[in-house]
Amino acid sequence: MAEPTSLYIHIPFCRHRCSYCDFNTYAGLDGLIPEYMAALRREAAWAGQAAGERLPVHTIFLGGGTPSLIPAEDLALLLETCAQHFDLLPDAEITLEANPGTVTLNSLRALRQAGFNRISLGMQSANAVDLMLLERQHDTVDVIRAVEWARLAGFNNLNLDLIYGLPAQPLERWQATLETAIALQPEHFSLYALSIEHGTPFRHWLERGLVSTPDDDLAADMFEWACDRLEAAGYGHYEISNWGQDTANGRLACRHNLQYWRNLPYLGLGAGAHGYVNGARTANLRGVRAYIQNINTRQAGRFPAGAAVESVVQIDRWTAMQEHMMVGLRLLEEGVSNHGFQQRFGVELGQSFPRQIEYLQKVGLLEWAGSENDVLRLTRRGWLLGNQVFSEFVDQEQPKP
Ligand code: SF4
């Protein structure tokens, strides 16, 4: 049987574009939702049939955008289509990203019944000033209600997304946000430092001096504080930005995202979705109308090149090795196993990246760990300087044998 794969399904609709957002999402296109959902079902059916065998799927992630804007019955239909055309494993993790304020007890009940078993809520902050600056459309009462309803609907795997490092956000305000979030007892946390991207209103405000530049040192203090606080609250820090609750049955990590960090295959469905299948990286057209039109009228190519694909890039072995380091080193405990690397690429880590490993060890950002010193991973100091570490592994010449 083929190795289990994952499905990422993109929902590019939002009520309003938040000030910091550079995701592929659009406000004011809700009228296209029915056509878009029909196109998604078509793409999912094509991918399932074109794969050549019934692909076992162990995680599905509906991300966005705001997937919770889609009527629950349409989401149920989409899951049904996936189950028809893929071998959806009985214990599959099926996540829906949701914004507080866009769910009701009834919609969550319908989603749970349809098979979704994990909800990821975009809480971002528990502070009204932060939420206003981010132009989020909800308040903390919406978050509390959404969590309560999710529990009542039977969801026992819940993630909260939070953002720190905002302009003029004092440490205490971040601490209060995290305390409010911990009190809601989610199974998982994703914490992101605010990143101010080109083309966003936030960048524009910054350039015009309307907001102050975020303080990187303060953001680092916020991260450090969160690491300690979440550990004390029983959450295991398994990826730079992610924590899962430690339970008697193991850690509640996000299995879907582990697929990315372990550099394993996934299909990307929907406008602008990316996939990694049969050693090729795929990217779909970003525009909603273009996506729908291509799915409805264009002939699909050879799997994984669907009708809405914009690019298919076959990844050569050396690039795959570099990518493996980039994503794998994000996993703080698991890191990159030398044994696993050798099994996959037929060569040891030390032979592939001798200079980088030696240098990064010397400056205290990487270490060998694990019972047989088989695992290369970031040191605690390296957690904060991950991008510096990853950049050492990309765009490098392959060492001569
Ligand atoms: S809700 Fe999320 S995806 Fe939508 S605009 Fe805001 S940040 Fe972007």
mmCIF file of C-alpha atoms and ligand atoms in Angstrom:
data_model
loop_
_atom_site.group_PDB
_atom_site.id
_atom_site.type_symbol
_atom_site.label_atom_id
_atom_site.label_comp_id
_atom_site.label_asym_id
_atom_site.label_seq_id
_atom_site.Cartn_x
_atom_site.Cartn_y
_atom_site.Cartn_z
ATOM 1 C CA MET A 1 0.000 0.000 0.000
ATOM 2 C CA ALA A 2 1.199 3.521 -0.800
ATOM 3 C CA GLU A 3 2.432 5.706 2.042
ATOM 4 C CA PRO A 4 -0.440 7.752 3.580
ATOM 5 C CA THR A 5 -0.763 11.154 2.031
ATOM 6 C CA SER A 6 -2.459 14.387 3.103
ATOM 7 C CA LEU A 7 -4.900 16.759 1.437
ATOM 8 C CA TYR A 8 -4.686 20.513 1.804
ATOM 9 C CA ILE A 9 -7.841 22.238 0.543
ATOM 10 C CA HIS A 10 -7.825 26.001 0.201
ATOM 11 C CA ILE A 11 -10.890 28.174 0.816
ATOM 12 C CA PRO A 12 -10.037 31.680 -0.456
ATOM 13 C CA PHE A 13 -12.935 33.676 1.007
ATOM 14 C CA CYS A 14 -12.933 36.125 3.918
ATOM 15 C CA ARG A 15 -15.427 38.662 5.215
ATOM 16 C CA HIS A 16 -12.749 41.320 5.329
ATOM 17 C CA ARG A 17 -9.043 41.294 4.620
ATOM 18 C CA CYS A 18 -7.137 41.748 7.865
ATOM 19 C CA SER A 19 -4.505 44.482 7.859
ATOM 20 C CA TYR A 20 -1.507 42.096 8.004
ATOM 21 C CA CYS A 21 -2.791 39.355 5.705
ATOM 22 C CA ASP A 22 -0.944 38.326 2.558
ATOM 23 C CA PHE A 23 -2.652 34.959 2.091
ATOM 24 C CA ASN A 24 -4.463 34.088 -1.108
ATOM 25 C CA THR A 25 -7.881 35.196 0.036
ATOM 26 C CA TYR A 26 -10.526 37.647 -1.132
ATOM 27 C CA ALA A 27 -13.332 39.625 0.447
ATOM 28 C CA GLY A 28 -16.535 40.331 -1.472
ATOM 29 C CA LEU A 29 -16.471 37.202 -3.662
ATOM 30 C CA ASP A 30 -18.973 35.193 -1.618
ATOM 31 C CA GLY A 31 -21.266 34.983 -4.631
ATOM 32 C CA LEU A 32 -18.729 32.567 -6.169
ATOM 33 C CA ILE A 33 -18.838 30.122 -3.239
ATOM 34 C CA PRO A 34 -21.290 27.606 -4.773
ATOM 35 C CA GLU A 35 -19.332 27.438 -8.057
ATOM 36 C CA TYR A 36 -16.049 27.258 -6.195
ATOM 37 C CA MET A 37 -17.183 24.386 -4.018
ATOM 38 C CA ALA A 38 -18.411 22.502 -7.096
ATOM 39 C CA ALA A 39 -15.004 23.063 -8.749
ATOM 40 C CA LEU A 40 -13.237 21.797 -5.623
ATOM 41 C CA ARG A 41 -15.293 18.613 -5.654
ATOM 42 C CA ARG A 42 -14.394 18.180 -9.288
ATOM 43 C CA GLU A 43 -10.700 18.657 -8.629
ATOM 44 C CA ALA A 44 -10.770 16.257 -5.660
ATOM 45 C CA ALA A 45 -12.566 13.601 -7.737
ATOM 46 C CA TRP A 46 -10.088 14.031 -10.601
ATOM 47 C CA ALA A 47 -7.045 13.810 -8.277
ATOM 48 C CA GLY A 48 -8.395 10.700 -6.555
ATOM 49 C CA GLN A 49 -9.010 8.954 -9.892
ATOM 50 C CA ALA A 50 -5.895 10.190 -11.694
ATOM 51 C CA ALA A 51 -3.509 9.114 -8.927
ATOM 52 C CA GLY A 52 -3.575 5.633 -10.421
ATOM 53 C CA GLU A 53 -4.371 3.869 -7.162
ATOM 54 C CA ARG A 54 -6.694 4.702 -4.315
ATOM 55 C CA LEU A 55 -4.418 6.912 -2.261
ATOM 56 C CA PRO A 56 -4.606 6.384 1.494
ATOM 57 C CA VAL A 57 -5.240 9.739 3.170
ATOM 58 C CA HIS A 58 -4.536 10.247 6.857
ATOM 59 C CA THR A 59 -5.033 13.997 7.190
ATOM 60 C CA ILE A 60 -7.196 16.630 5.524
ATOM 61 C CA PHE A 61 -6.791 20.318 6.299
ATOM 62 C CA LEU A 62 -9.241 22.951 5.098
ATOM 63 C CA GLY A 63 -7.368 26.211 5.384
ATOM 64 C CA GLY A 64 -7.861 29.701 4.107
ATOM 65 C CA GLY A 65 -9.141 32.201 3.981
ATOM 66 C CA THR A 66 -12.043 31.415 6.237
ATOM 67 C CA PRO A 67 -13.349 27.889 5.618
ATOM 68 C CA SER A 68 -16.009 28.419 8.304
ATOM 69 C CA LEU A 69 -17.746 30.892 5.945
ATOM 70 C CA ILE A 70 -18.772 27.950 3.761
ATOM 71 C CA PRO A 71 -22.156 26.401 4.639
ATOM 72 C CA ALA A 72 -21.651 23.199 6.647
ATOM 73 C CA GLU A 73 -23.605 21.134 4.100
ATOM 74 C CA ASP A 74 -21.193 22.169 1.317
ATOM 75 C CA LEU A 75 -18.223 21.225 3.477
ATOM 76 C CA ALA A 76 -19.893 17.886 4.260
ATOM 77 C CA LEU A 77 -20.372 17.266 0.533
ATOM 78 C CA LEU A 78 -16.710 18.045 -0.121
ATOM 79 C CA LEU A 79 -15.604 15.553 2.557
ATOM 80 C CA GLU A 80 -17.939 12.979 1.069
ATOM 81 C CA THR A 81 -16.321 13.472 -2.342
ATOM 82 C CA CYS A 82 -12.867 13.017 -0.787
ATOM 83 C CA ALA A 83 -14.008 9.836 0.963
ATOM 84 C CA GLN A 84 -15.399 8.517 -2.335
ATOM 85 C CA HIS A 85 -12.210 9.058 -4.293
ATOM 86 C CA PHE A 86 -9.497 8.497 -1.701
ATOM 87 C CA ASP A 87 -8.974 5.820 0.903
ATOM 88 C CA LEU A 88 -9.769 8.041 3.884
ATOM 89 C CA LEU A 89 -8.241 6.175 6.842
ATOM 90 C CA PRO A 90 -10.559 5.583 9.820
ATOM 91 C CA ASP A 91 -8.444 7.621 12.235
ATOM 92 C CA ALA A 92 -7.805 10.465 9.765
ATOM 93 C CA GLU A 93 -7.311 13.926 11.288
ATOM 94 C CA ILE A 94 -9.722 16.309 9.541
ATOM 95 C CA THR A 95 -9.191 19.953 10.428
ATOM 96 C CA LEU A 96 -11.233 23.018 9.631
ATOM 97 C CA GLU A 97 -9.816 26.503 10.121
ATOM 98 C CA ALA A 98 -12.493 28.742 11.563
ATOM 99 C CA ASN A 99 -12.799 32.334 12.594
ATOM 100 C CA PRO A 100 -14.574 33.118 15.841
ATOM 101 C CA GLY A 101 -17.785 34.900 14.950
ATOM 102 C CA THR A 102 -18.386 32.765 11.865
ATOM 103 C CA VAL A 103 -19.497 29.586 13.646
ATOM 104 C CA THR A 104 -22.637 28.641 15.580
ATOM 105 C CA LEU A 105 -23.416 25.673 17.772
ATOM 106 C CA ASN A 106 -25.511 24.273 14.928
ATOM 107 C CA SER A 107 -22.849 24.724 12.252
ATOM 108 C CA LEU A 108 -20.229 23.113 14.507
ATOM 109 C CA ARG A 109 -22.562 20.193 15.236
ATOM 110 C CA ALA A 110 -23.130 19.704 11.509
ATOM 111 C CA LEU A 111 -19.372 19.836 10.851
ATOM 112 C CA ARG A 112 -18.624 17.312 13.578
ATOM 113 C CA GLN A 113 -21.280 15.035 12.195
ATOM 114 C CA ALA A 114 -19.836 15.396 8.705
ATOM 115 C CA GLY A 115 -16.516 14.002 9.969
ATOM 116 C CA PHE A 116 -14.420 17.044 10.912
ATOM 117 C CA ASN A 117 -12.629 16.215 14.155
ATOM 118 C CA ARG A 118 -10.280 19.157 14.677
ATOM 119 C CA ILE A 119 -10.965 22.896 14.704
ATOM 120 C CA SER A 120 -8.303 25.556 14.413
ATOM 121 C CA LEU A 121 -9.579 28.908 15.656
ATOM 122 C CA GLY A 122 -7.976 32.211 14.661
ATOM 123 C CA MET A 123 -8.077 33.858 18.081
ATOM 124 C CA GLN A 124 -4.940 36.024 17.539
ATOM 125 C CA SER A 125 -5.342 38.130 20.692
ATOM 126 C CA ALA A 126 -7.571 38.596 23.724
ATOM 127 C CA ASN A 127 -7.089 42.346 23.631
ATOM 128 C CA ALA A 128 -9.470 44.734 21.867
ATOM 129 C CA VAL A 129 -6.699 47.162 20.821
ATOM 130 C CA ASP A 130 -4.643 44.355 19.238
ATOM 131 C CA LEU A 131 -7.681 42.966 17.451
ATOM 132 C CA MET A 132 -8.547 46.401 16.095
ATOM 133 C CA LEU A 133 -5.006 46.956 14.819
ATOM 134 C CA LEU A 134 -5.079 43.565 13.094
ATOM 135 C CA GLU A 135 -8.560 44.403 11.730
ATOM 136 C CA ARG A 136 -9.944 41.160 12.992
ATOM 137 C CA GLN A 137 -13.719 40.872 12.867
ATOM 138 C CA HIS A 138 -14.274 39.207 16.242
ATOM 139 C CA ASP A 139 -13.860 39.895 19.947
ATOM 140 C CA THR A 140 -12.859 37.702 22.869
ATOM 141 C CA VAL A 141 -16.470 36.853 23.701
ATOM 142 C CA ASP A 142 -16.761 35.318 20.210
ATOM 143 C CA VAL A 143 -13.688 33.192 20.932
ATOM 144 C CA ILE A 144 -15.004 31.982 24.280
ATOM 145 C CA ARG A 145 -18.362 31.143 22.737
ATOM 146 C CA ALA A 146 -16.772 29.351 19.758
ATOM 147 C CA VAL A 147 -14.683 27.185 22.104
ATOM 148 C CA GLU A 148 -17.721 26.352 24.253
ATOM 149 C CA TRP A 149 -19.804 25.469 21.219
ATOM 150 C CA ALA A 150 -17.003 23.390 19.710
ATOM 151 C CA ARG A 151 -16.833 21.360 22.931
ATOM 152 C CA LEU A 152 -20.615 20.958 23.025
ATOM 153 C CA ALA A 153 -20.544 19.838 19.404
ATOM 154 C CA GLY A 154 -18.059 17.094 20.332
ATOM 155 C CA PHE A 155 -14.714 18.506 19.179
ATOM 156 C CA ASN A 156 -11.971 17.294 21.471
ATOM 157 C CA ASN A 157 -9.078 18.541 19.386
ATOM 158 C CA LEU A 158 -8.895 22.295 19.226
ATOM 159 C CA ASN A 159 -6.125 24.679 18.195
ATOM 160 C CA LEU A 160 -5.868 28.381 18.976
ATOM 161 C CA ASP A 161 -3.756 30.641 16.734
ATOM 162 C CA LEU A 162 -2.210 33.669 18.448
ATOM 163 C CA ILE A 163 -0.023 36.530 17.190
ATOM 164 C CA TYR A 164 2.597 38.353 19.241
ATOM 165 C CA GLY A 165 5.154 41.072 18.574
ATOM 166 C CA LEU A 166 2.640 43.748 17.534
ATOM 167 C CA PRO A 167 3.676 47.411 17.421
ATOM 168 C CA ALA A 168 3.331 48.992 20.872
ATOM 169 C CA GLN A 169 2.205 45.702 22.416
ATOM 170 C CA PRO A 170 3.726 45.502 25.887
ATOM 171 C CA LEU A 171 4.866 42.157 27.281
ATOM 172 C CA GLU A 172 2.081 42.210 29.895
ATOM 173 C CA ARG A 173 -0.588 42.478 27.221
ATOM 174 C CA TRP A 174 0.785 39.437 25.446
ATOM 175 C CA GLN A 175 0.980 37.572 28.750
ATOM 176 C CA ALA A 176 -2.675 38.391 29.446
ATOM 177 C CA THR A 177 -3.652 37.093 25.988
ATOM 178 C CA LEU A 178 -1.816 33.832 26.509
ATOM 179 C CA GLU A 179 -3.308 33.392 29.994
ATOM 180 C CA THR A 180 -6.820 33.890 28.576
ATOM 181 C CA ALA A 181 -6.071 31.359 25.850
ATOM 182 C CA ILE A 182 -4.633 28.786 28.289
ATOM 183 C CA ALA A 183 -7.757 29.124 30.447
ATOM 184 C CA LEU A 184 -9.769 27.945 27.433
ATOM 185 C CA GLN A 185 -7.813 24.648 27.564
ATOM 186 C CA PRO A 186 -7.245 23.983 23.874
ATOM 187 C CA GLU A 187 -5.294 20.860 22.908
ATOM 188 C CA HIS A 188 -2.916 22.815 20.709
ATOM 189 C CA PHE A 189 -1.387 26.264 20.248
ATOM 190 C CA SER A 190 0.162 27.947 17.203
ATOM 191 C CA LEU A 191 1.935 31.201 18.067
ATOM 192 C CA TYR A 192 3.291 33.472 15.363
ATOM 193 C CA ALA A 193 5.357 36.628 15.545
ATOM 194 C CA LEU A 194 3.725 39.340 13.436
ATOM 195 C CA SER A 195 5.405 39.501 10.071
ATOM 196 C CA ILE A 196 4.743 42.681 8.105
ATOM 197 C CA GLU A 197 4.502 41.681 4.453
ATOM 198 C CA HIS A 198 4.764 43.830 1.346
ATOM 199 C CA GLY A 199 1.482 44.977 -0.152
ATOM 200 C CA THR A 200 -0.465 44.790 3.113
ATOM 201 C CA PRO A 201 -2.155 47.796 4.764
ATOM 202 C CA PHE A 202 0.070 47.170 7.764
ATOM 203 C CA ARG A 203 3.207 47.707 5.664
ATOM 204 C CA HIS A 204 1.683 50.876 4.269
ATOM 205 C CA TRP A 205 0.959 52.176 7.780
ATOM 206 C CA LEU A 206 4.498 51.379 8.828
ATOM 207 C CA GLU A 207 5.986 53.192 5.840
ATOM 208 C CA ARG A 208 3.872 56.262 6.577
ATOM 209 C CA GLY A 209 4.835 56.197 10.262
ATOM 210 C CA LEU A 210 1.280 55.477 11.395
ATOM 211 C CA VAL A 211 2.396 52.491 13.458
ATOM 212 C CA SER A 212 5.724 51.923 15.160
ATOM 213 C CA THR A 213 8.171 49.255 14.037
ATOM 214 C CA PRO A 214 7.707 46.087 16.081
ATOM 215 C CA ASP A 215 10.510 45.538 18.578
ATOM 216 C CA ASP A 216 12.313 42.279 17.678
ATOM 217 C CA ASP A 217 13.944 41.953 21.097
ATOM 218 C CA LEU A 218 10.608 42.335 22.813
ATOM 219 C CA ALA A 219 9.070 39.768 20.434
ATOM 220 C CA ALA A 220 11.899 37.385 21.399
ATOM 221 C CA ASP A 221 11.090 37.959 25.097
ATOM 222 C CA MET A 222 7.425 37.210 24.363
ATOM 223 C CA PHE A 223 8.388 33.979 22.635
ATOM 224 C CA GLU A 224 10.698 32.932 25.501
ATOM 225 C CA TRP A 225 8.022 33.703 28.052
ATOM 226 C CA ALA A 226 5.446 31.696 26.074
ATOM 227 C CA CYS A 227 7.837 28.719 25.859
ATOM 228 C CA ASP A 228 8.165 28.590 29.645
ATOM 229 C CA ARG A 229 4.518 29.298 30.348
ATOM 230 C CA LEU A 230 3.182 26.686 27.930
ATOM 231 C CA GLU A 231 5.590 24.059 29.188
ATOM 232 C CA ALA A 232 4.366 24.728 32.738
ATOM 233 C CA ALA A 233 0.773 24.413 31.481
ATOM 234 C CA GLY A 234 1.462 20.917 30.058
ATOM 235 C CA TYR A 235 2.056 21.684 26.393
ATOM 236 C CA GLY A 236 4.986 20.124 24.549
ATOM 237 C CA HIS A 237 6.899 22.462 22.263
ATOM 238 C CA TYR A 238 7.398 20.248 19.210
ATOM 239 C CA GLU A 239 7.838 22.791 16.400
ATOM 240 C CA ILE A 240 9.181 26.348 16.505
ATOM 241 C CA SER A 241 5.676 27.883 16.513
ATOM 242 C CA ASN A 242 3.596 24.937 17.719
ATOM 243 C CA TRP A 243 2.736 23.293 21.027
ATOM 244 C CA GLY A 244 0.592 20.202 21.650
ATOM 245 C CA GLN A 245 -0.931 19.065 24.907
ATOM 246 C CA ASP A 246 0.843 16.083 26.451
ATOM 247 C CA THR A 247 -1.721 13.425 27.340
ATOM 248 C CA ALA A 248 -1.604 9.807 28.526
ATOM 249 C CA ASN A 249 -2.029 8.836 24.853
ATOM 250 C CA GLY A 250 0.852 10.987 23.643
ATOM 251 C CA ARG A 251 1.243 14.500 22.393
ATOM 252 C CA LEU A 252 -1.580 16.150 20.467
ATOM 253 C CA ALA A 253 0.518 17.537 17.626
ATOM 254 C CA CYS A 254 -1.046 18.658 14.352
ATOM 255 C CA ARG A 255 -0.597 15.520 12.241
ATOM 256 C CA HIS A 256 -1.312 17.414 9.034
ATOM 257 C CA ASN A 257 1.472 19.904 9.566
ATOM 258 C CA LEU A 258 3.823 17.108 10.620
ATOM 259 C CA GLN A 259 3.424 15.815 7.062
ATOM 260 C CA TYR A 260 4.969 19.088 5.767
ATOM 261 C CA TRP A 261 7.728 19.184 8.350
ATOM 262 C CA ARG A 262 8.640 15.555 7.671
ATOM 263 C CA ASN A 263 8.821 16.430 3.976
ATOM 264 C CA LEU A 264 6.155 13.869 3.086
ATOM 265 C CA PRO A 265 3.637 14.062 0.221
ATOM 266 C CA TYR A 266 0.460 16.082 0.153
ATOM 267 C CA LEU A 267 -1.988 17.192 -2.493
ATOM 268 C CA GLY A 268 -3.001 20.838 -2.729
ATOM 269 C CA LEU A 269 -6.547 21.460 -3.972
ATOM 270 C CA GLY A 270 -8.187 24.816 -4.606
ATOM 271 C CA ALA A 271 -7.109 28.280 -5.746
ATOM 272 C CA GLY A 272 -3.417 28.919 -5.110
ATOM 273 C CA ALA A 273 -2.963 25.607 -3.270
ATOM 274 C CA HIS A 274 0.456 23.984 -3.312
ATOM 275 C CA GLY A 275 1.171 20.269 -3.334
ATOM 276 C CA TYR A 276 4.143 17.907 -3.150
ATOM 277 C CA VAL A 277 3.417 14.678 -4.953
ATOM 278 C CA ASN A 278 5.616 12.060 -6.642
ATOM 279 C CA GLY A 279 8.656 14.267 -6.053
ATOM 280 C CA ALA A 280 7.085 17.314 -7.762
ATOM 281 C CA ARG A 281 5.941 20.603 -6.272
ATOM 282 C CA THR A 282 2.667 21.823 -7.758
ATOM 283 C CA ALA A 283 0.979 25.221 -7.539
ATOM 284 C CA ASN A 284 -2.555 26.028 -8.639
ATOM 285 C CA LEU A 285 -3.714 29.311 -10.183
ATOM 286 C CA ARG A 286 -4.374 31.847 -7.450
ATOM 287 C CA GLY A 287 -7.451 33.680 -8.732
ATOM 288 C CA VAL A 288 -10.850 32.316 -7.736
ATOM 289 C CA ARG A 289 -12.480 32.924 -11.136
ATOM 290 C CA ALA A 290 -9.463 31.598 -13.043
ATOM 291 C CA TYR A 291 -9.436 28.504 -10.847
ATOM 292 C CA ILE A 292 -13.134 27.790 -11.399
ATOM 293 C CA GLN A 293 -12.869 28.409 -15.126
ATOM 294 C CA ASN A 294 -9.861 26.173 -15.587
ATOM 295 C CA ILE A 295 -11.340 23.332 -13.562
ATOM 296 C CA ASN A 296 -14.552 23.542 -15.592
ATOM 297 C CA THR A 297 -13.104 23.947 -19.065
ATOM 298 C CA ARG A 298 -9.459 22.882 -19.274
ATOM 299 C CA GLN A 299 -8.230 19.343 -19.778
ATOM 300 C CA ALA A 300 -6.178 18.123 -16.833
ATOM 301 C CA GLY A 301 -2.643 16.946 -17.540
ATOM 302 C CA ARG A 302 -0.927 13.892 -16.149
ATOM 303 C CA PHE A 303 -1.267 13.502 -12.375
ATOM 304 C CA PRO A 304 -0.483 15.602 -10.362
ATOM 305 C CA ALA A 305 -0.983 18.362 -12.999
ATOM 306 C CA GLY A 306 -4.685 19.126 -12.548
ATOM 307 C CA ALA A 307 -6.735 21.419 -14.772
ATOM 308 C CA ALA A 308 -6.015 24.473 -12.600
ATOM 309 C CA VAL A 309 -2.307 23.851 -12.152
ATOM 310 C CA GLU A 310 0.000 26.778 -12.844
ATOM 311 C CA SER A 311 3.321 25.050 -12.310
ATOM 312 C CA VAL A 312 4.732 21.589 -11.718
ATOM 313 C CA VAL A 313 8.386 21.501 -10.721
ATOM 314 C CA GLN A 314 10.170 18.185 -10.432
ATOM 315 C CA ILE A 315 12.462 18.428 -7.426
ATOM 316 C CA ASP A 316 15.956 17.072 -8.017
ATOM 317 C CA ARG A 317 17.653 14.999 -5.336
ATOM 318 C CA TRP A 318 19.952 17.744 -4.048
ATOM 319 C CA THR A 319 17.104 20.265 -3.751
ATOM 320 C CA ALA A 320 15.012 17.634 -1.960
ATOM 321 C CA MET A 321 17.870 17.121 0.520
ATOM 322 C CA GLN A 322 18.085 20.861 1.187
ATOM 323 C CA GLU A 323 14.323 21.149 1.599
ATOM 324 C CA HIS A 324 14.376 18.191 3.965
ATOM 325 C CA MET A 325 16.715 20.151 6.256
ATOM 326 C CA MET A 326 14.701 23.367 5.990
ATOM 327 C CA VAL A 327 11.456 21.758 7.108
ATOM 328 C CA GLY A 328 12.805 19.008 9.371
ATOM 329 C CA LEU A 329 14.887 21.303 11.551
ATOM 330 C CA ARG A 330 11.690 23.120 12.522
ATOM 331 C CA LEU A 331 10.833 20.047 14.605
ATOM 332 C CA LEU A 332 12.491 20.806 17.912
ATOM 333 C CA GLU A 333 12.670 17.323 19.425
ATOM 334 C CA GLU A 334 12.362 15.130 16.368
ATOM 335 C CA GLY A 335 14.813 17.214 14.297
ATOM 336 C CA VAL A 336 16.340 15.425 11.298
ATOM 337 C CA SER A 337 17.384 11.830 11.850
ATOM 338 C CA ASN A 338 20.641 10.827 10.222
ATOM 339 C CA HIS A 339 19.329 7.285 9.815
ATOM 340 C CA GLY A 340 16.096 8.506 8.200
ATOM 341 C CA PHE A 341 18.048 10.836 5.918
ATOM 342 C CA GLN A 342 20.345 8.026 4.850
ATOM 343 C CA GLN A 343 17.407 5.723 4.140
ATOM 344 C CA ARG A 344 15.758 8.372 2.016
ATOM 345 C CA PHE A 345 18.732 9.811 0.175
ATOM 346 C CA GLY A 346 21.364 7.072 0.463
ATOM 347 C CA VAL A 347 23.932 9.366 2.047
ATOM 348 C CA GLU A 348 24.681 10.593 5.568
ATOM 349 C CA LEU A 349 23.858 14.069 6.817
ATOM 350 C CA GLY A 350 27.492 14.738 7.665
ATOM 351 C CA GLN A 351 28.577 13.905 4.106
ATOM 352 C CA SER A 352 25.883 16.072 2.561
ATOM 353 C CA PHE A 353 26.253 19.175 4.713
ATOM 354 C CA PRO A 354 29.671 18.925 6.411
ATOM 355 C CA ARG A 355 30.478 22.644 6.402
ATOM 356 C CA GLN A 356 27.037 23.814 7.542
ATOM 357 C CA ILE A 357 26.757 21.319 10.386
ATOM 358 C CA GLU A 358 30.237 22.048 11.692
ATOM 359 C CA TYR A 359 29.706 25.811 11.565
ATOM 360 C CA LEU A 360 26.212 25.794 13.098
ATOM 361 C CA GLN A 361 27.374 23.490 15.885
ATOM 362 C CA LYS A 362 30.329 25.754 16.562
ATOM 363 C CA VAL A 363 28.117 28.832 16.920
ATOM 364 C CA GLY A 364 25.736 26.917 19.180
ATOM 365 C CA LEU A 365 22.666 26.770 16.921
ATOM 366 C CA LEU A 366 22.611 23.034 16.097
ATOM 367 C CA GLU A 367 23.308 19.946 18.177
ATOM 368 C CA TRP A 368 23.359 16.181 17.843
ATOM 369 C CA ALA A 369 20.854 14.536 20.192
ATOM 370 C CA GLY A 370 18.823 11.352 20.713
ATOM 371 C CA SER A 371 19.854 8.063 22.289
ATOM 372 C CA GLU A 372 22.425 7.309 19.591
ATOM 373 C CA ASN A 373 23.228 10.890 18.698
ATOM 374 C CA ASP A 374 21.317 10.245 15.501
ATOM 375 C CA VAL A 375 19.229 13.410 15.548
ATOM 376 C CA LEU A 376 20.374 16.793 14.330
ATOM 377 C CA ARG A 377 18.252 19.569 15.826
ATOM 378 C CA LEU A 378 18.196 23.210 16.842
ATOM 379 C CA THR A 379 19.583 24.175 20.231
ATOM 380 C CA ARG A 380 17.386 26.356 22.423
ATOM 381 C CA ARG A 381 19.408 29.332 21.201
ATOM 382 C CA GLY A 382 18.701 28.167 17.655
ATOM 383 C CA TRP A 383 14.913 28.280 18.206
ATOM 384 C CA LEU A 384 15.031 32.046 17.899
ATOM 385 C CA LEU A 385 17.434 32.043 14.971
ATOM 386 C CA GLY A 386 15.793 29.333 12.885
ATOM 387 C CA ASN A 387 15.758 31.375 9.679
ATOM 388 C CA GLN A 388 19.493 31.933 9.941
ATOM 389 C CA VAL A 389 20.016 28.189 10.338
ATOM 390 C CA PHE A 390 17.696 27.222 7.471
ATOM 391 C CA SER A 391 19.308 29.703 5.107
ATOM 392 C CA GLU A 392 22.613 27.842 5.548
ATOM 393 C CA PHE A 393 21.048 24.805 3.904
ATOM 394 C CA VAL A 394 19.517 26.376 0.807
ATOM 395 C CA ASP A 395 21.046 27.550 -2.460
ATOM 396 C CA GLN A 396 24.243 25.740 -1.652
ATOM 397 C CA GLU A 397 26.479 23.790 -4.004
ATOM 398 C CA GLN A 398 26.362 20.053 -3.488
ATOM 399 C CA PRO A 399 29.684 18.844 -2.041
ATOM 400 C CA LYS A 400 31.731 16.800 -4.501
ATOM 401 C CA PRO A 401 31.894 13.097 -3.575
HETATM 402 S S1 SF4 B 1 -9.160 35.958 8.393
HETATM 403 FE FE1 SF4 B 1 -7.137 35.071 8.052
HETATM 404 S S2 SF4 B 1 -7.047 34.651 5.865
HETATM 405 FE FE2 SF4 B 1 -8.787 36.031 6.192
HETATM 406 S S3 SF4 B 1 -7.946 38.063 5.841
HETATM 407 FE FE3 SF4 B 1 -7.790 37.672 8.037
HETATM 408 S S4 SF4 B 1 -5.724 36.786 8.319
HETATM 409 FE FE4 SF4 B 1 -6.221 36.688 6.122
#
